N, C-alpha and C. Protein backbone atom coordinates (compact mmCIF):
# COMPACT_ATOMS: atom_id res chain seq x y z
N MET A 1 -201.84 -11.03 32.79
CA MET A 1 -201.60 -11.47 34.15
C MET A 1 -202.05 -10.38 35.13
N ILE A 2 -202.70 -10.80 36.20
CA ILE A 2 -203.19 -9.89 37.23
C ILE A 2 -202.04 -9.60 38.19
N ARG A 3 -201.82 -8.33 38.46
CA ARG A 3 -200.75 -7.92 39.37
C ARG A 3 -201.25 -8.01 40.81
N PRO A 4 -200.51 -8.69 41.69
CA PRO A 4 -200.92 -8.76 43.10
C PRO A 4 -201.00 -7.37 43.73
N TYR A 5 -201.93 -7.20 44.62
CA TYR A 5 -202.17 -5.92 45.26
C TYR A 5 -201.97 -6.02 46.77
N TYR A 6 -202.15 -7.22 47.32
CA TYR A 6 -202.02 -7.44 48.76
C TYR A 6 -200.84 -8.38 49.03
N LEU A 7 -200.00 -8.00 49.99
CA LEU A 7 -198.90 -8.85 50.41
C LEU A 7 -199.28 -9.44 51.77
N LEU A 8 -199.45 -10.74 51.81
CA LEU A 8 -199.92 -11.42 53.03
C LEU A 8 -198.74 -11.72 53.95
N ASP A 9 -198.85 -11.28 55.19
CA ASP A 9 -197.82 -11.54 56.19
C ASP A 9 -197.93 -12.99 56.67
N THR A 10 -196.90 -13.43 57.36
CA THR A 10 -196.81 -14.81 57.83
C THR A 10 -198.02 -15.20 58.67
N ASN A 11 -198.49 -14.30 59.53
CA ASN A 11 -199.60 -14.65 60.41
C ASN A 11 -200.91 -14.87 59.65
N ILE A 12 -201.04 -14.30 58.48
CA ILE A 12 -202.24 -14.52 57.67
C ILE A 12 -202.22 -15.94 57.09
N ILE A 13 -201.07 -16.35 56.56
CA ILE A 13 -200.95 -17.71 56.01
C ILE A 13 -201.07 -18.73 57.13
N SER A 14 -200.46 -18.46 58.27
CA SER A 14 -200.58 -19.37 59.41
C SER A 14 -202.04 -19.54 59.82
N GLU A 15 -202.78 -18.45 59.77
CA GLU A 15 -204.21 -18.50 60.10
C GLU A 15 -204.96 -19.40 59.12
N LEU A 16 -204.64 -19.29 57.85
CA LEU A 16 -205.30 -20.11 56.82
C LEU A 16 -205.05 -21.60 57.03
N MET A 17 -203.94 -21.93 57.67
CA MET A 17 -203.57 -23.33 57.86
C MET A 17 -204.15 -23.94 59.13
N LYS A 18 -204.83 -23.14 59.94
CA LYS A 18 -205.45 -23.64 61.17
C LYS A 18 -206.69 -24.47 60.86
N GLN A 19 -207.06 -25.32 61.82
CA GLN A 19 -208.27 -26.13 61.66
C GLN A 19 -209.52 -25.26 61.63
N ASN A 20 -209.55 -24.22 62.45
CA ASN A 20 -210.69 -23.30 62.50
C ASN A 20 -210.20 -21.86 62.32
N PRO A 21 -209.86 -21.48 61.10
CA PRO A 21 -209.35 -20.12 60.87
C PRO A 21 -210.43 -19.06 61.07
N ALA A 22 -209.99 -17.85 61.35
CA ALA A 22 -210.91 -16.73 61.52
C ALA A 22 -211.71 -16.53 60.24
N GLN A 23 -213.01 -16.44 60.37
CA GLN A 23 -213.89 -16.31 59.21
C GLN A 23 -213.60 -15.04 58.42
N SER A 24 -213.27 -13.96 59.12
CA SER A 24 -212.99 -12.70 58.43
C SER A 24 -211.79 -12.83 57.50
N VAL A 25 -210.78 -13.58 57.91
CA VAL A 25 -209.59 -13.79 57.09
C VAL A 25 -209.94 -14.65 55.88
N ILE A 26 -210.67 -15.73 56.10
CA ILE A 26 -211.09 -16.60 55.00
C ILE A 26 -211.87 -15.80 53.95
N GLU A 27 -212.82 -15.00 54.41
CA GLU A 27 -213.64 -14.22 53.47
C GLU A 27 -212.80 -13.24 52.66
N LYS A 28 -211.88 -12.53 53.32
CA LYS A 28 -211.05 -11.56 52.62
C LYS A 28 -210.11 -12.24 51.62
N VAL A 29 -209.50 -13.34 52.02
CA VAL A 29 -208.60 -14.05 51.11
C VAL A 29 -209.38 -14.57 49.92
N ASN A 30 -210.55 -15.14 50.16
CA ASN A 30 -211.37 -15.62 49.04
C ASN A 30 -211.80 -14.48 48.13
N GLU A 31 -212.13 -13.35 48.70
CA GLU A 31 -212.56 -12.18 47.94
C GLU A 31 -211.43 -11.62 47.07
N HIS A 32 -210.21 -11.65 47.60
CA HIS A 32 -209.08 -11.01 46.92
C HIS A 32 -208.00 -11.99 46.46
N GLU A 33 -208.31 -13.27 46.39
CA GLU A 33 -207.30 -14.30 46.14
C GLU A 33 -206.42 -14.01 44.93
N LYS A 34 -207.01 -13.54 43.85
CA LYS A 34 -206.24 -13.26 42.63
C LYS A 34 -205.29 -12.09 42.81
N PHE A 35 -205.50 -11.31 43.84
CA PHE A 35 -204.70 -10.10 44.06
C PHE A 35 -203.74 -10.24 45.24
N CYS A 36 -203.56 -11.46 45.75
CA CYS A 36 -202.73 -11.69 46.93
C CYS A 36 -201.42 -12.39 46.56
N ALA A 37 -200.39 -12.06 47.31
CA ALA A 37 -199.08 -12.68 47.13
C ALA A 37 -198.40 -12.77 48.49
N LEU A 38 -197.26 -13.46 48.52
CA LEU A 38 -196.42 -13.57 49.71
C LEU A 38 -195.06 -12.98 49.39
N SER A 39 -194.38 -12.49 50.40
CA SER A 39 -193.00 -12.07 50.20
C SER A 39 -192.10 -13.31 50.34
N SER A 40 -190.93 -13.25 49.73
CA SER A 40 -189.97 -14.35 49.88
C SER A 40 -189.56 -14.49 51.35
N THR A 41 -189.61 -13.41 52.10
CA THR A 41 -189.29 -13.45 53.53
C THR A 41 -190.36 -14.24 54.29
N THR A 42 -191.62 -13.99 53.97
CA THR A 42 -192.72 -14.75 54.59
C THR A 42 -192.61 -16.23 54.22
N TRP A 43 -192.31 -16.51 52.96
CA TRP A 43 -192.16 -17.90 52.51
C TRP A 43 -191.06 -18.58 53.34
N ASN A 44 -189.94 -17.87 53.55
CA ASN A 44 -188.86 -18.41 54.35
C ASN A 44 -189.31 -18.68 55.78
N GLU A 45 -190.03 -17.73 56.38
CA GLU A 45 -190.51 -17.91 57.76
C GLU A 45 -191.43 -19.13 57.87
N LEU A 46 -192.29 -19.33 56.89
CA LEU A 46 -193.20 -20.47 56.89
C LEU A 46 -192.44 -21.79 56.78
N LEU A 47 -191.51 -21.85 55.84
CA LEU A 47 -190.72 -23.08 55.65
C LEU A 47 -189.88 -23.37 56.89
N TYR A 48 -189.29 -22.35 57.47
CA TYR A 48 -188.49 -22.52 58.68
C TYR A 48 -189.37 -23.07 59.81
N GLY A 49 -190.56 -22.51 59.96
CA GLY A 49 -191.47 -22.98 61.00
C GLY A 49 -191.80 -24.45 60.88
N VAL A 50 -191.99 -24.91 59.66
CA VAL A 50 -192.27 -26.33 59.44
C VAL A 50 -191.01 -27.17 59.67
N ASN A 51 -189.88 -26.66 59.22
CA ASN A 51 -188.63 -27.42 59.36
C ASN A 51 -188.22 -27.65 60.81
N ILE A 52 -188.60 -26.76 61.71
CA ILE A 52 -188.21 -26.95 63.11
C ILE A 52 -189.23 -27.76 63.91
N MET A 53 -190.32 -28.14 63.27
CA MET A 53 -191.30 -29.00 63.94
C MET A 53 -190.74 -30.41 64.08
N PRO A 54 -191.14 -31.14 65.12
CA PRO A 54 -190.70 -32.54 65.23
C PRO A 54 -191.22 -33.36 64.04
N ALA A 55 -190.43 -34.28 63.58
CA ALA A 55 -190.83 -35.15 62.47
C ALA A 55 -192.11 -35.89 62.84
N GLY A 56 -192.98 -36.05 61.86
CA GLY A 56 -194.21 -36.78 62.10
C GLY A 56 -195.32 -36.34 61.16
N LYS A 57 -196.52 -36.84 61.43
CA LYS A 57 -197.67 -36.58 60.56
C LYS A 57 -198.05 -35.10 60.52
N LYS A 58 -197.97 -34.43 61.67
CA LYS A 58 -198.34 -33.02 61.73
C LYS A 58 -197.39 -32.19 60.86
N ARG A 59 -196.10 -32.44 61.00
CA ARG A 59 -195.12 -31.73 60.18
C ARG A 59 -195.34 -32.03 58.71
N ASP A 60 -195.55 -33.29 58.37
CA ASP A 60 -195.79 -33.68 56.98
C ASP A 60 -197.03 -32.98 56.42
N PHE A 61 -198.09 -32.89 57.23
CA PHE A 61 -199.31 -32.20 56.80
C PHE A 61 -199.03 -30.74 56.47
N TYR A 62 -198.34 -30.04 57.38
CA TYR A 62 -198.05 -28.62 57.15
C TYR A 62 -197.13 -28.42 55.96
N PHE A 63 -196.14 -29.27 55.82
CA PHE A 63 -195.24 -29.15 54.68
C PHE A 63 -196.00 -29.36 53.37
N ASP A 64 -196.82 -30.41 53.32
CA ASP A 64 -197.61 -30.67 52.11
C ASP A 64 -198.56 -29.52 51.80
N THR A 65 -199.17 -28.95 52.85
CA THR A 65 -200.09 -27.82 52.66
C THR A 65 -199.33 -26.62 52.10
N LEU A 66 -198.15 -26.34 52.64
CA LEU A 66 -197.36 -25.22 52.13
C LEU A 66 -197.01 -25.40 50.65
N VAL A 67 -196.52 -26.57 50.31
CA VAL A 67 -196.06 -26.82 48.95
C VAL A 67 -197.23 -26.98 47.98
N ASP A 68 -198.22 -27.78 48.35
CA ASP A 68 -199.31 -28.09 47.42
C ASP A 68 -200.36 -27.00 47.33
N LYS A 69 -200.60 -26.27 48.39
CA LYS A 69 -201.67 -25.28 48.40
C LYS A 69 -201.14 -23.85 48.36
N ILE A 70 -200.37 -23.48 49.36
CA ILE A 70 -199.93 -22.10 49.49
C ILE A 70 -199.02 -21.69 48.33
N GLN A 71 -198.00 -22.49 48.06
CA GLN A 71 -197.06 -22.14 46.99
C GLN A 71 -197.74 -22.11 45.62
N SER A 72 -198.72 -22.96 45.42
CA SER A 72 -199.39 -22.98 44.12
C SER A 72 -200.47 -21.90 44.00
N ASP A 73 -201.03 -21.44 45.13
CA ASP A 73 -202.10 -20.45 45.10
C ASP A 73 -201.61 -19.01 45.08
N PHE A 74 -200.41 -18.75 45.61
CA PHE A 74 -199.95 -17.38 45.76
C PHE A 74 -198.58 -17.18 45.11
N GLU A 75 -198.46 -16.08 44.38
CA GLU A 75 -197.16 -15.69 43.84
C GLU A 75 -196.25 -15.32 45.02
N ILE A 76 -194.97 -15.62 44.89
CA ILE A 76 -193.99 -15.24 45.90
C ILE A 76 -193.15 -14.11 45.32
N ILE A 77 -193.26 -12.94 45.96
CA ILE A 77 -192.57 -11.73 45.51
C ILE A 77 -191.18 -11.70 46.14
N GLN A 78 -190.18 -11.58 45.32
CA GLN A 78 -188.79 -11.64 45.78
C GLN A 78 -188.30 -10.33 46.39
N TYR A 79 -187.40 -10.46 47.32
CA TYR A 79 -186.66 -9.33 47.88
C TYR A 79 -185.59 -8.99 46.84
N ASP A 80 -185.68 -7.81 46.25
CA ASP A 80 -184.78 -7.45 45.17
C ASP A 80 -184.01 -6.17 45.48
N ASN A 81 -183.27 -5.68 44.49
CA ASN A 81 -182.44 -4.50 44.67
C ASN A 81 -183.25 -3.27 45.10
N HIS A 82 -184.42 -3.07 44.47
CA HIS A 82 -185.27 -1.93 44.82
C HIS A 82 -185.72 -2.02 46.28
N ALA A 83 -186.16 -3.20 46.68
CA ALA A 83 -186.58 -3.41 48.07
C ALA A 83 -185.41 -3.20 49.03
N ALA A 84 -184.20 -3.59 48.63
CA ALA A 84 -183.03 -3.42 49.48
C ALA A 84 -182.75 -1.93 49.74
N TRP A 85 -182.88 -1.12 48.70
CA TRP A 85 -182.70 0.33 48.87
C TRP A 85 -183.74 0.89 49.84
N ILE A 86 -184.97 0.47 49.67
CA ILE A 86 -186.05 0.95 50.55
C ILE A 86 -185.81 0.49 51.98
N GLN A 87 -185.44 -0.77 52.15
CA GLN A 87 -185.20 -1.29 53.49
C GLN A 87 -184.06 -0.56 54.18
N ALA A 88 -182.99 -0.29 53.46
CA ALA A 88 -181.86 0.44 54.05
C ALA A 88 -182.31 1.82 54.52
N ASP A 89 -183.15 2.49 53.73
CA ASP A 89 -183.66 3.80 54.12
C ASP A 89 -184.53 3.69 55.37
N ILE A 90 -185.43 2.72 55.39
CA ILE A 90 -186.31 2.53 56.54
C ILE A 90 -185.49 2.24 57.80
N ARG A 91 -184.55 1.33 57.69
CA ARG A 91 -183.75 0.95 58.87
C ARG A 91 -182.93 2.12 59.39
N SER A 92 -182.39 2.92 58.48
CA SER A 92 -181.59 4.08 58.94
C SER A 92 -182.47 5.12 59.62
N ARG A 93 -183.67 5.33 59.10
CA ARG A 93 -184.61 6.28 59.73
C ARG A 93 -185.05 5.77 61.11
N LEU A 94 -185.31 4.47 61.20
CA LEU A 94 -185.70 3.89 62.48
C LEU A 94 -184.57 3.98 63.50
N LYS A 95 -183.35 3.79 63.03
CA LYS A 95 -182.19 3.90 63.92
C LYS A 95 -182.07 5.34 64.44
N GLU A 96 -182.27 6.31 63.54
CA GLU A 96 -182.23 7.72 63.96
C GLU A 96 -183.26 7.98 65.06
N ASN A 97 -184.43 7.35 64.92
CA ASN A 97 -185.51 7.52 65.89
C ASN A 97 -185.35 6.62 67.12
N ARG A 98 -184.30 5.82 67.12
CA ARG A 98 -184.06 4.85 68.19
C ARG A 98 -185.26 3.91 68.38
N THR A 99 -185.74 3.42 67.24
CA THR A 99 -186.90 2.52 67.24
C THR A 99 -186.46 1.15 66.72
N PRO A 100 -186.26 0.20 67.61
CA PRO A 100 -185.84 -1.13 67.15
C PRO A 100 -187.00 -1.89 66.49
N ILE A 101 -186.74 -2.42 65.33
CA ILE A 101 -187.72 -3.21 64.58
C ILE A 101 -187.02 -4.46 64.08
N GLU A 102 -187.73 -5.57 64.07
CA GLU A 102 -187.18 -6.82 63.55
C GLU A 102 -186.75 -6.65 62.10
N PHE A 103 -185.59 -7.21 61.76
CA PHE A 103 -185.07 -7.14 60.39
C PHE A 103 -186.08 -7.69 59.39
N ASP A 104 -186.68 -8.85 59.73
CA ASP A 104 -187.66 -9.47 58.82
C ASP A 104 -188.84 -8.54 58.55
N ASP A 105 -189.30 -7.82 59.57
CA ASP A 105 -190.43 -6.91 59.36
C ASP A 105 -190.08 -5.77 58.42
N THR A 106 -188.86 -5.24 58.54
CA THR A 106 -188.48 -4.17 57.62
C THR A 106 -188.30 -4.72 56.20
N GLN A 107 -187.88 -5.95 56.11
CA GLN A 107 -187.72 -6.57 54.79
C GLN A 107 -189.09 -6.80 54.14
N ILE A 108 -190.04 -7.33 54.89
CA ILE A 108 -191.39 -7.54 54.36
C ILE A 108 -192.01 -6.20 53.97
N ALA A 109 -191.86 -5.19 54.82
CA ALA A 109 -192.40 -3.86 54.51
C ALA A 109 -191.78 -3.30 53.25
N SER A 110 -190.48 -3.46 53.08
CA SER A 110 -189.82 -2.91 51.89
C SER A 110 -190.28 -3.61 50.62
N ILE A 111 -190.56 -4.89 50.69
CA ILE A 111 -191.09 -5.61 49.53
C ILE A 111 -192.47 -5.08 49.18
N ALA A 112 -193.30 -4.84 50.20
CA ALA A 112 -194.63 -4.27 49.95
C ALA A 112 -194.52 -2.89 49.31
N ILE A 113 -193.68 -2.04 49.86
CA ILE A 113 -193.54 -0.68 49.34
C ILE A 113 -192.99 -0.69 47.91
N SER A 114 -191.96 -1.48 47.67
CA SER A 114 -191.33 -1.48 46.35
C SER A 114 -192.25 -2.02 45.26
N ASN A 115 -193.27 -2.75 45.65
CA ASN A 115 -194.23 -3.30 44.68
C ASN A 115 -195.60 -2.63 44.76
N CYS A 116 -195.66 -1.50 45.49
CA CYS A 116 -196.91 -0.73 45.65
C CYS A 116 -198.05 -1.63 46.13
N MET A 117 -197.77 -2.41 47.17
CA MET A 117 -198.75 -3.34 47.70
C MET A 117 -199.14 -2.95 49.13
N ILE A 118 -200.31 -3.42 49.53
CA ILE A 118 -200.79 -3.24 50.89
C ILE A 118 -200.38 -4.48 51.68
N LEU A 119 -199.72 -4.27 52.81
CA LEU A 119 -199.32 -5.38 53.67
C LEU A 119 -200.51 -5.77 54.54
N VAL A 120 -200.87 -7.03 54.49
CA VAL A 120 -201.98 -7.55 55.29
C VAL A 120 -201.39 -8.35 56.45
N THR A 121 -201.67 -7.90 57.67
CA THR A 121 -201.11 -8.53 58.86
C THR A 121 -202.04 -8.36 60.05
N ARG A 122 -201.92 -9.27 60.97
CA ARG A 122 -202.62 -9.12 62.24
C ARG A 122 -201.79 -8.25 63.18
N ASN A 123 -200.49 -8.25 62.97
CA ASN A 123 -199.55 -7.54 63.84
C ASN A 123 -199.31 -6.11 63.38
N THR A 124 -200.36 -5.33 63.31
CA THR A 124 -200.23 -3.95 62.83
C THR A 124 -199.29 -3.13 63.70
N LYS A 125 -199.23 -3.43 65.00
CA LYS A 125 -198.33 -2.69 65.91
C LYS A 125 -196.87 -2.85 65.50
N HIS A 126 -196.50 -4.03 64.96
CA HIS A 126 -195.13 -4.26 64.52
C HIS A 126 -194.71 -3.29 63.43
N PHE A 127 -195.67 -2.78 62.68
CA PHE A 127 -195.36 -1.97 61.51
C PHE A 127 -195.67 -0.48 61.68
N GLU A 128 -196.17 -0.09 62.84
CA GLU A 128 -196.52 1.32 63.07
C GLU A 128 -195.32 2.25 62.93
N ALA A 129 -194.18 1.87 63.50
CA ALA A 129 -192.99 2.71 63.40
C ALA A 129 -192.52 2.82 61.95
N ILE A 130 -192.63 1.74 61.21
CA ILE A 130 -192.25 1.76 59.79
C ILE A 130 -193.17 2.70 59.02
N GLN A 131 -194.45 2.69 59.35
CA GLN A 131 -195.39 3.58 58.67
C GLN A 131 -195.07 5.05 58.92
N LYS A 132 -194.48 5.35 60.06
CA LYS A 132 -194.14 6.74 60.38
C LYS A 132 -192.99 7.27 59.53
N VAL A 133 -192.16 6.36 58.99
CA VAL A 133 -190.99 6.79 58.21
C VAL A 133 -191.04 6.35 56.75
N SER A 134 -192.19 5.83 56.32
CA SER A 134 -192.30 5.32 54.94
C SER A 134 -193.76 5.38 54.48
N PRO A 135 -193.98 5.11 53.21
CA PRO A 135 -195.36 5.09 52.69
C PRO A 135 -196.05 3.72 52.83
N LEU A 136 -195.62 2.89 53.77
CA LEU A 136 -196.20 1.55 53.94
C LEU A 136 -197.70 1.65 54.25
N MET A 137 -198.47 0.86 53.50
CA MET A 137 -199.91 0.73 53.73
C MET A 137 -200.16 -0.62 54.39
N VAL A 138 -201.01 -0.64 55.44
CA VAL A 138 -201.26 -1.85 56.20
C VAL A 138 -202.76 -2.05 56.40
N GLU A 139 -203.21 -3.31 56.31
CA GLU A 139 -204.59 -3.67 56.64
C GLU A 139 -204.56 -4.87 57.56
N ASN A 140 -205.56 -4.94 58.43
CA ASN A 140 -205.74 -6.07 59.33
C ASN A 140 -207.04 -6.77 58.96
N TRP A 141 -206.93 -7.96 58.38
CA TRP A 141 -208.14 -8.69 57.94
C TRP A 141 -208.78 -9.48 59.07
N PHE A 142 -208.28 -9.35 60.28
CA PHE A 142 -208.91 -9.97 61.44
C PHE A 142 -210.01 -9.09 62.00
N GLU A 143 -210.05 -7.84 61.60
CA GLU A 143 -211.03 -6.90 62.14
C GLU A 143 -212.29 -6.90 61.30
């Protein structure tokens, strides 16, 4: 079994689901598809996003795409005990620095770190403070 190397953030999967996704993202995902995974936090964010959409064909399309394509194409890496220890450390360091960060972002970062993965996101600014207090590696496939 091939071990995933890239952890795709929610905005990367959302981009893949667009009618006209960024070509750079498509190329990178195709190039590294066997090495890509999602965090359970990202999976939750995606499902929540679909669940709050108004009922109808658009919602059904996105739900079917998530279940039939995304869930079957990418491993979902769980938030586990090791990631919890890392996240607690990151959050305490950020609190010391008086740097507010979204809980979900620290959770996604801790999953990436605990699995020695590179976090792929468009929102690199969201993770800069985390990078200052941890070994988090980040790439932006939109560039």
